[in-house]
Short mmCIF file of C-alpha atoms in Angstrom, two decimals:
data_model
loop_
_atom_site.label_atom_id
_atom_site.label_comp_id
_atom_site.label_asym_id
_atom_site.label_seq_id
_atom_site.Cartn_x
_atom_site.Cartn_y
_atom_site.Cartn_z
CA UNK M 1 0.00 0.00 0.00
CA UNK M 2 1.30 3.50 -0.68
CA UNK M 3 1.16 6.52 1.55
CA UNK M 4 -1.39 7.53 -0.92
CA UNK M 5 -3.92 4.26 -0.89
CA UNK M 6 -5.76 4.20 1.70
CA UNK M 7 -6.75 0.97 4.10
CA UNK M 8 -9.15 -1.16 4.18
CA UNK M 9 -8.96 -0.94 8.48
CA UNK M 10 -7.38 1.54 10.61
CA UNK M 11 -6.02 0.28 13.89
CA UNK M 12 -6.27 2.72 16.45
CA UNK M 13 -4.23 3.02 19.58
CA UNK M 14 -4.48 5.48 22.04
CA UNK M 15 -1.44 5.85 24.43
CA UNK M 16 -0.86 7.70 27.31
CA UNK M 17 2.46 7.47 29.22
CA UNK M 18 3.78 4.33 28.30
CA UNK M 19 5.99 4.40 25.57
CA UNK M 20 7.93 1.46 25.83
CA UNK M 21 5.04 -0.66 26.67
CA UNK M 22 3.43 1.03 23.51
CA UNK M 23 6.57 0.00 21.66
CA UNK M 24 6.00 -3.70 22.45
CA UNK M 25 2.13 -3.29 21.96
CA UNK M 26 2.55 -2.02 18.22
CA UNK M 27 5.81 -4.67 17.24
CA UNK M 28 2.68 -6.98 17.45
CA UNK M 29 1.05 -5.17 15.14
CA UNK M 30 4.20 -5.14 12.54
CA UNK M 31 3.20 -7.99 10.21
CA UNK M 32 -0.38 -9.20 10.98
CA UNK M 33 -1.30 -12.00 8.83
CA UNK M 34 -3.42 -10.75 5.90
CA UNK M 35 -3.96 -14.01 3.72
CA UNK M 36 -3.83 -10.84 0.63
CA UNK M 37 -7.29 -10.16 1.66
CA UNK M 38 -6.84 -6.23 3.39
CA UNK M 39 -4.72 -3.56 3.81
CA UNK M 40 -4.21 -1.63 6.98
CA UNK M 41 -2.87 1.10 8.99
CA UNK M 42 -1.88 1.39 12.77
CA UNK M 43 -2.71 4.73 14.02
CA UNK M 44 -1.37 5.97 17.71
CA UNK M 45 -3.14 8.54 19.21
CA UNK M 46 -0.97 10.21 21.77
CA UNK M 47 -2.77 11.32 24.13
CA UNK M 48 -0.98 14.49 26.32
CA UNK M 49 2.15 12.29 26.99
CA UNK M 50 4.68 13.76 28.51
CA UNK M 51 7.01 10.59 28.08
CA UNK M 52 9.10 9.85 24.96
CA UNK M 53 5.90 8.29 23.24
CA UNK M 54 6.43 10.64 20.30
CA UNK M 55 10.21 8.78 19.54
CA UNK M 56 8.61 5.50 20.34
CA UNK M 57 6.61 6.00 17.09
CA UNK M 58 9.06 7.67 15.15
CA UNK M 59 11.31 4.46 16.03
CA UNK M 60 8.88 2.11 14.87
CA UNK M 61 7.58 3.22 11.18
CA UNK M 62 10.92 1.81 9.63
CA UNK M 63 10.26 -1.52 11.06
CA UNK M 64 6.74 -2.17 10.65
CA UNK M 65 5.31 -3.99 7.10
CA UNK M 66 1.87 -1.87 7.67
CA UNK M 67 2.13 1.82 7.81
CA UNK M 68 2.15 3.26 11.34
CA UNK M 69 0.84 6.91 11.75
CA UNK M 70 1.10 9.31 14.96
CA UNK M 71 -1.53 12.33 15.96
CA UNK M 72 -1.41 14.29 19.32
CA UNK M 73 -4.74 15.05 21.28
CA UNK M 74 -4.37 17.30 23.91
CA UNK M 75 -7.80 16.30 25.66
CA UNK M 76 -6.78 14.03 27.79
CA UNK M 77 -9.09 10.84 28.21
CA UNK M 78 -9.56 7.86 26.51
CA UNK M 79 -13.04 9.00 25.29
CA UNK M 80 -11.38 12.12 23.19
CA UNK M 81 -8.63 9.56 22.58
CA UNK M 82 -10.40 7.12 20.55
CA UNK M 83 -13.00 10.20 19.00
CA UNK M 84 -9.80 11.85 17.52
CA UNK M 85 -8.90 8.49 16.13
CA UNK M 86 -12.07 7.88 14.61
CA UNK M 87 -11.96 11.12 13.28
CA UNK M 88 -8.50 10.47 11.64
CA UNK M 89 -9.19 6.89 10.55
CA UNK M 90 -8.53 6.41 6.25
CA UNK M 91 -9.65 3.03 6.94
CA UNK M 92 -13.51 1.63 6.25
CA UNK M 93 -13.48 -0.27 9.18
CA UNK M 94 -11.90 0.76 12.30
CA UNK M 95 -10.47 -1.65 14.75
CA UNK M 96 -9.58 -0.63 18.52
CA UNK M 97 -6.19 -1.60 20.09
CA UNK M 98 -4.78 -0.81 23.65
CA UNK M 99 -1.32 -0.13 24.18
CA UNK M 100 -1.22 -2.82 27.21
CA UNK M 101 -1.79 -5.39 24.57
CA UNK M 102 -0.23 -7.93 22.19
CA UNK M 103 -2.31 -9.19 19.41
CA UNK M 104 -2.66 -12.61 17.97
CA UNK M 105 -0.79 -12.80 14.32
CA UNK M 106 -4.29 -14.09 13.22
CA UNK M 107 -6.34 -11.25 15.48
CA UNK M 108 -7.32 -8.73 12.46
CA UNK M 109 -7.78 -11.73 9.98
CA UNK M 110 -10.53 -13.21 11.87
CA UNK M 111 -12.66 -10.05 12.40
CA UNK M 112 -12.19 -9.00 9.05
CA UNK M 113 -13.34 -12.36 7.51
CA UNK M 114 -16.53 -12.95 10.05
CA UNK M 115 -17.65 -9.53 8.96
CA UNK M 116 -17.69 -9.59 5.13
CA UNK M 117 -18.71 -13.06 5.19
CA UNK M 118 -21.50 -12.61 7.32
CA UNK M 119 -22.11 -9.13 6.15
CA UNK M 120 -21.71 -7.42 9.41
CA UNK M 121 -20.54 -4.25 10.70
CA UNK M 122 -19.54 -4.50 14.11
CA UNK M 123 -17.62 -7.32 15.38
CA UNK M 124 -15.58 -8.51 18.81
CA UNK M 125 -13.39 -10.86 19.91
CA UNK M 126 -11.54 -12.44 22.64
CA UNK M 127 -9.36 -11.14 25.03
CA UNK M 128 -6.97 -13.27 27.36
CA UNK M 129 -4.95 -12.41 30.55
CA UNK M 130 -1.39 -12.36 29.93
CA UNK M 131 0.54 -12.62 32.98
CA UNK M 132 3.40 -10.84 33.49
CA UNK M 133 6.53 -12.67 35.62
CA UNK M 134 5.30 -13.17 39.12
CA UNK M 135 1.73 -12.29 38.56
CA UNK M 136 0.44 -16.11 37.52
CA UNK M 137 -3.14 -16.60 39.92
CA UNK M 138 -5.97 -18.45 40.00
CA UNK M 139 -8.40 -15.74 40.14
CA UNK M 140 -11.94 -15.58 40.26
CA UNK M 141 -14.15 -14.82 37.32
CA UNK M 142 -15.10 -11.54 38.26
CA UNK M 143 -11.61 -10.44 38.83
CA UNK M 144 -9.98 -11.79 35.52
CA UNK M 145 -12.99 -9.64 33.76
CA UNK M 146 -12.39 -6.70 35.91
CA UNK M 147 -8.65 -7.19 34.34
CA UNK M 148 -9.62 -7.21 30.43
CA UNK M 149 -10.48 -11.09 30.31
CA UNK M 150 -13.43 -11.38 27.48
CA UNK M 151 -13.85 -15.50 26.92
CA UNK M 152 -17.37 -16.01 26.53
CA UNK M 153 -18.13 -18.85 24.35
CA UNK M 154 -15.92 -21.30 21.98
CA UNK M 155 -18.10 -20.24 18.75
CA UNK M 156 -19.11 -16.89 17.41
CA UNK M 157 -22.54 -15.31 19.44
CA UNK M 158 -23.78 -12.47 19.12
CA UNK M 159 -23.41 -9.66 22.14
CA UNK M 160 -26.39 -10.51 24.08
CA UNK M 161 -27.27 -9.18 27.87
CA UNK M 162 -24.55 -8.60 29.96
CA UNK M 163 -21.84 -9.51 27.61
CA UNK M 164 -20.94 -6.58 25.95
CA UNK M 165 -17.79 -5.56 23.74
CA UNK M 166 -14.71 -3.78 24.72
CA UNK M 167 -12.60 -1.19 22.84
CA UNK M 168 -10.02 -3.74 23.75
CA UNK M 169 -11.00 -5.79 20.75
CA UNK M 170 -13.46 -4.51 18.55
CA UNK M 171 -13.65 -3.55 14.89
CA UNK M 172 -16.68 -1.14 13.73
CA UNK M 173 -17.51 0.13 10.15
CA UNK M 174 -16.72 3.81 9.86
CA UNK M 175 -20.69 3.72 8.16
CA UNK M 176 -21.54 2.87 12.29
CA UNK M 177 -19.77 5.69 13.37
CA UNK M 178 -21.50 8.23 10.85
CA UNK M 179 -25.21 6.29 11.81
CA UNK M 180 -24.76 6.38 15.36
CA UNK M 181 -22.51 9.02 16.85
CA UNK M 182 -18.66 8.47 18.31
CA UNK M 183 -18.06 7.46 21.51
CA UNK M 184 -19.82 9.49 24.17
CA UNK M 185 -18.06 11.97 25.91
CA UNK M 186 -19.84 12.13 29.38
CA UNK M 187 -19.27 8.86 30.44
CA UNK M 188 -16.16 9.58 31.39
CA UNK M 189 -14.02 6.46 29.85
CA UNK M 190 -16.53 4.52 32.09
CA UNK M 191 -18.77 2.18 30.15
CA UNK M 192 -18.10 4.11 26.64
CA UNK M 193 -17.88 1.00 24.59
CA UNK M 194 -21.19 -0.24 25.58
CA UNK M 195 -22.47 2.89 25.46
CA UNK M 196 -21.33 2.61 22.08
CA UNK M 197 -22.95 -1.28 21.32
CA UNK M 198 -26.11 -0.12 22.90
CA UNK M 199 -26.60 2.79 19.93
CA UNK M 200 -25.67 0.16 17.18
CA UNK M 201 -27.87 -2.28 18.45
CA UNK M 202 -30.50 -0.21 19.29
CA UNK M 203 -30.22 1.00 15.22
CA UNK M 204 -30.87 -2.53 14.16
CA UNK M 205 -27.26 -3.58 13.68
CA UNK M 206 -26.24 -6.66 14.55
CA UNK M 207 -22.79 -7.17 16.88
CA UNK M 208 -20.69 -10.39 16.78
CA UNK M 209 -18.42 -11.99 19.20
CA UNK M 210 -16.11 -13.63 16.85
CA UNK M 211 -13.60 -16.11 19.89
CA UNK M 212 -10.75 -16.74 17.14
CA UNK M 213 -9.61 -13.02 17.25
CA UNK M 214 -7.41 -13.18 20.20
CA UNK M 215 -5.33 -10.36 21.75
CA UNK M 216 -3.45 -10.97 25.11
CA UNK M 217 -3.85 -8.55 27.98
CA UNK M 218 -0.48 -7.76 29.74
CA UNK M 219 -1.23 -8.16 33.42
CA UNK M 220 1.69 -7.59 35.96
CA UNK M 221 1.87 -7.85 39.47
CA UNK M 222 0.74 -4.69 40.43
CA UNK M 223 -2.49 -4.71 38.76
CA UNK M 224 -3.37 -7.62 41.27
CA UNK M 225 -3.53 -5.12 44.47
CA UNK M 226 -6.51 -5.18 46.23
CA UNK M 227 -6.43 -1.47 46.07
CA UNK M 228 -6.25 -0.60 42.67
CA UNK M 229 -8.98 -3.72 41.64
CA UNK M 230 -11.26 -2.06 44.39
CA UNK M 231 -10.83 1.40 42.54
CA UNK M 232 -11.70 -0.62 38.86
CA UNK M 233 -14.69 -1.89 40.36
CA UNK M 234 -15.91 1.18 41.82
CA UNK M 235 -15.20 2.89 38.23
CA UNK M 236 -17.10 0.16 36.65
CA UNK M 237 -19.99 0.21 39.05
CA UNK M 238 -20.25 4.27 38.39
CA UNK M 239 -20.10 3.03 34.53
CA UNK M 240 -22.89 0.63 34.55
CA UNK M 241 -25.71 3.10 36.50
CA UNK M 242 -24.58 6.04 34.04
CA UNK M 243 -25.89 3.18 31.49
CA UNK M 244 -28.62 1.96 33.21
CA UNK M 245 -29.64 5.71 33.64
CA UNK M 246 -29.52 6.61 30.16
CA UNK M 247 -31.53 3.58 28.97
CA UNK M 248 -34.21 3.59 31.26
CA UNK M 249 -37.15 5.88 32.52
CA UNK M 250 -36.32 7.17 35.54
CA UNK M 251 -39.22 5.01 37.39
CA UNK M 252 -37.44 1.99 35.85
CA UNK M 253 -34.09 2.93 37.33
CA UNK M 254 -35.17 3.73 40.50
CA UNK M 255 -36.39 0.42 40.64
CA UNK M 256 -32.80 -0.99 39.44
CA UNK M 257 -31.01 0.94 41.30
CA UNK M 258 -32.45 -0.25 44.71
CA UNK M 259 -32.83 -3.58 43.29
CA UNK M 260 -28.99 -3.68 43.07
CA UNK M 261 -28.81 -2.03 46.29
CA UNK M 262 -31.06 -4.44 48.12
CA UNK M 263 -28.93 -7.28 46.48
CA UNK M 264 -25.47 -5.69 47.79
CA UNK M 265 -26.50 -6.23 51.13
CA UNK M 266 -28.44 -8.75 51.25
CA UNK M 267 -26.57 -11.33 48.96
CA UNK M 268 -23.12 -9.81 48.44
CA UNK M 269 -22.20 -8.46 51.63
CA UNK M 270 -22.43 -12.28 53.70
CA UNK M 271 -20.84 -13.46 50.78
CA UNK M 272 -18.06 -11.16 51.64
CA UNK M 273 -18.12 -12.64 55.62
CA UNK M 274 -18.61 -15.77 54.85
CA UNK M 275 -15.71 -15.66 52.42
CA UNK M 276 -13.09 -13.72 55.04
CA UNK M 277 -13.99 -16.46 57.33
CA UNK M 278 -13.90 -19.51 55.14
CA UNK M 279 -12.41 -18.81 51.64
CA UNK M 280 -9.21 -18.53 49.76
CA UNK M 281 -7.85 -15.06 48.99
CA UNK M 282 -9.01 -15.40 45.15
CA UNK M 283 -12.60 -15.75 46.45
CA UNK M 284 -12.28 -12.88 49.55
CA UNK M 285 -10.94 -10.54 46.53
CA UNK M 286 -14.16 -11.82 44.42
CA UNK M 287 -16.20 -10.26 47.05
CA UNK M 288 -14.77 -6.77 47.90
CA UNK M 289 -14.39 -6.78 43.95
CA UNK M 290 -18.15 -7.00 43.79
CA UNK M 291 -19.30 -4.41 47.17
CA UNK M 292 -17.12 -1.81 45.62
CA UNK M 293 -19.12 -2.20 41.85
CA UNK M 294 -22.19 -1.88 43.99
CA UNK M 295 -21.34 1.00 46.00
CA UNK M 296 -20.17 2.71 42.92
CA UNK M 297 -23.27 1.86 41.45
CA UNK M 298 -25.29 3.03 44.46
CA UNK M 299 -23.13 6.77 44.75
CA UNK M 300 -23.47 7.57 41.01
CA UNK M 301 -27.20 6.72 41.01
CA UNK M 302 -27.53 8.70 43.79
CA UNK M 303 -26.14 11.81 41.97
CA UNK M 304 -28.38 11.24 39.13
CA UNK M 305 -31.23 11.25 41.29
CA UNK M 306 -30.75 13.68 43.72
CA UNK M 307 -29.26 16.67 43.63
CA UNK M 308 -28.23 16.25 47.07
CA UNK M 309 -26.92 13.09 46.14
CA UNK M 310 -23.45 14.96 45.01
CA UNK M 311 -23.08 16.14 48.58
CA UNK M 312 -22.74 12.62 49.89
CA UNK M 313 -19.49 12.22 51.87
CA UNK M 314 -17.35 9.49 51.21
CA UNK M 315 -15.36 8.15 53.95
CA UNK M 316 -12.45 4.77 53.71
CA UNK M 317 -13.20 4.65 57.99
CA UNK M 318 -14.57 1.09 57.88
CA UNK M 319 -15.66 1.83 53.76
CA UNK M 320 -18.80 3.32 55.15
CA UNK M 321 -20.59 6.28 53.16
CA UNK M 322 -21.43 8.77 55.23
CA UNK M 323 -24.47 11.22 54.85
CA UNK M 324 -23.28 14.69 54.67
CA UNK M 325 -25.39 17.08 57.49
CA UNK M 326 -28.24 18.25 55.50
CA UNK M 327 -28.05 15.88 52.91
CA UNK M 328 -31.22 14.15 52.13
CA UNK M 329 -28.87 10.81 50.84
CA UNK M 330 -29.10 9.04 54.35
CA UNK M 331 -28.02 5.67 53.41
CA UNK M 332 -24.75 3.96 54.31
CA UNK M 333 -22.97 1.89 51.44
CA UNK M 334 -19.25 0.64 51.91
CA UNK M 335 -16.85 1.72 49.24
CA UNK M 336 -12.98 2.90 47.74
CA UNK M 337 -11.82 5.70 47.02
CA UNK M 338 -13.50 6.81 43.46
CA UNK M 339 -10.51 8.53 42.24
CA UNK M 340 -10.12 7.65 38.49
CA UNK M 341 -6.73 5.24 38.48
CA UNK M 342 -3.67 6.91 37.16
CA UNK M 343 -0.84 5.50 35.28
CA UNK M 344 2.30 6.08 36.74
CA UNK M 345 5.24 7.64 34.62
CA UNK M 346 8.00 6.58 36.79
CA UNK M 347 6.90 2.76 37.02
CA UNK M 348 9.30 0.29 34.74
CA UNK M 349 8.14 -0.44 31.58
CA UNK M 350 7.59 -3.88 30.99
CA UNK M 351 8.66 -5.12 27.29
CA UNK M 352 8.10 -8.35 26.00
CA UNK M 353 8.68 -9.80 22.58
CA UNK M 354 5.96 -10.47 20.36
CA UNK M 355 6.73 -14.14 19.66
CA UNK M 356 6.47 -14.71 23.25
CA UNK M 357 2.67 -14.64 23.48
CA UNK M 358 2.31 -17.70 21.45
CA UNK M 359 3.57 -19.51 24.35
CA UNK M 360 1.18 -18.19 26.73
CA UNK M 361 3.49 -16.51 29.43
CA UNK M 362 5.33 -13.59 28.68
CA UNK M 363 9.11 -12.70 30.72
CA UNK M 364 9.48 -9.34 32.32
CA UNK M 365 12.48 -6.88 31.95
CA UNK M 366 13.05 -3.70 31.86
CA UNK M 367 14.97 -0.77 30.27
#
């Protein structure tokens, strides 16, 4: 393909502040098995790095097969992150691509064939923990899909209740894009990509999970803390009553909303005892996992609700939520910190070389 063709898919990748994980992330991207069928591009959206991303991507367009383009967006987010890439997509279809990823020689191939065979616009695939040196557990479901994990069934299905897609591994039709809107902006990078699923479906397109297009989720140690999976659960519980909200009358999520919040306390939270007093670690983890989703839940549809709701104190002491004096929100619900999770810039990169994920384990070291 020359510089003046343009693709048949645009992979976008939106980076912030890891450039030599980024590096490793798009060497997996270098030669993607084609079978003559497509072109593509891989297209990194940097987005307000301060790092050496910028030379990262400079470094890597003389080594890559497929043409590998760079654009800055100041806004930082991943919501404004992936809109700018949409927006400078050549490709027809547009496939998403993290940069703490590694993708399957085979990945593109498979959601490009499901879709023009089945004449489809929207398609997903499968995404599998990759586990960094040191970092190999046996955790519980709702932790490995808290992580990234996406493994949902052994033959293609189509997105159906709560199994939604993620930006992860997704390829959508720029057509989509121009029917339905680009990713919405106020849910924060909370929930956008079903935000986005729930417009295409709700236009009458259909969305596939296709299991053969596999990228690997890089998963080291430190993404196992307690702490920072108690944050991603929180985040996600906000994400899913911002849905909720939007779909629903407000009679109808009132109704969810305590349903959920009935079902934290009643079901999860003596799952959570019974667990600290009998289970393993993987299954006490499962539990706090699952009390912070539903007291992020319970706080963001609290601010929808009420206005009063955005007064409500939040307190670590014991995780209780406290009313703020004069606040008509007078329930207690046990919760993190709702801070959004920030990437640290000093942390070592971890590279790993893209033959290694064939074998299933990846080695760490650092530069």
């Amino acid at each position: 393909m020359t510089s003046s063709q343009c693709p048949d898919i645009t992979i976008v990748l939106c980076t912030f502040q890891r450039a030599e994980m980024l590096r490793t992330a798009i060497a997996s991207l270098f030669d993607l098995n084609r079978a003559g069928l497509f072109s593509y591009e891989v297209l990194v959206v940097n987005n307000a790095s301060t790092d050496h991303t910028d030379q990262v991507i400079e470094e890597v367009q003389a080594l890559s097969e497929a043409p590998i383009r760079g654009v800055y967006e100041p806004r930082k987010g991943i919501v404004p992150a992936r809109n700018r890439g949409v927006a400078e997509a050549r490709g027809e279809w547009i496939a998403f691509f993290d940069d703490d990823q590694l993708a399957d020689e085979n990945w593109l191939l498979e959601l490009y064939l499901f879709a023009t065979m089945h004449n489809v616009k929207a398609v997903g695939g499968d995404v599998h923990l990759l586990f960094t040196s040191g970092a190999e557990r046996d955790l519980a479901p709702t932790v490995r899909m808290l992580l990234g994990e996406s493994r949902w069934s052994q033959s293609p299905r189509l997105y159906a209740g709560k199994v939604n897609p993620g930006c992860g591994n997704m390829m959508v039709h720029r057509s989509l894009f121009q029917e339905v809107g680009v990713f919405e902006t106020s849910v924060h990078g909370r929930g956008e990509d079903t935000d986005l699923y729930r417009r295409i479906v709700a236009r009458g397109h259909q969305f596939w999970y296709v299991p053969s297009a596999i990228v690997h989720h890089l998963t080291p140690p430190e993404r196992l803390d307690p702490a920072y999976l108690g944050k991603l659960s929180y985040r996600m519980g906000e994400g899913v009553a911002w849905n909720e909200f939007r779909d629903r009358s407000r009679w109808m999520f009132v109704l969810r909303w305590l349903a959920k919040r009935a079902r934290r306390e009643l079901v999860h939270r003596p799952a959570q005892w019974l667990a600290m007093l009998t289970g393993t670690r993987e299954m006490v983890l499962e539990r706090e996992c699952q009390m912070q989703m539903g007291a992020g839940h319970y706080v963001k549809g609290l601010s929808l609700l009420l206005p009063s709701g955005r007064k409500v104190a939040r307190t670590i002491d014991e995780g209780a939520l406290a009313p703020v004096p004069g606040s008509s929100a007078t329930a207690v619900a046990s919760l993190a910190t709702a801070e959004p999770v920030q990437r640290s810039a000093a942390s070592q990169p971890l590279v790993f070389a893209p033959e290694e994920v064939r074998g299933g384990q990846a080695a760490t070291t650092t530069k």
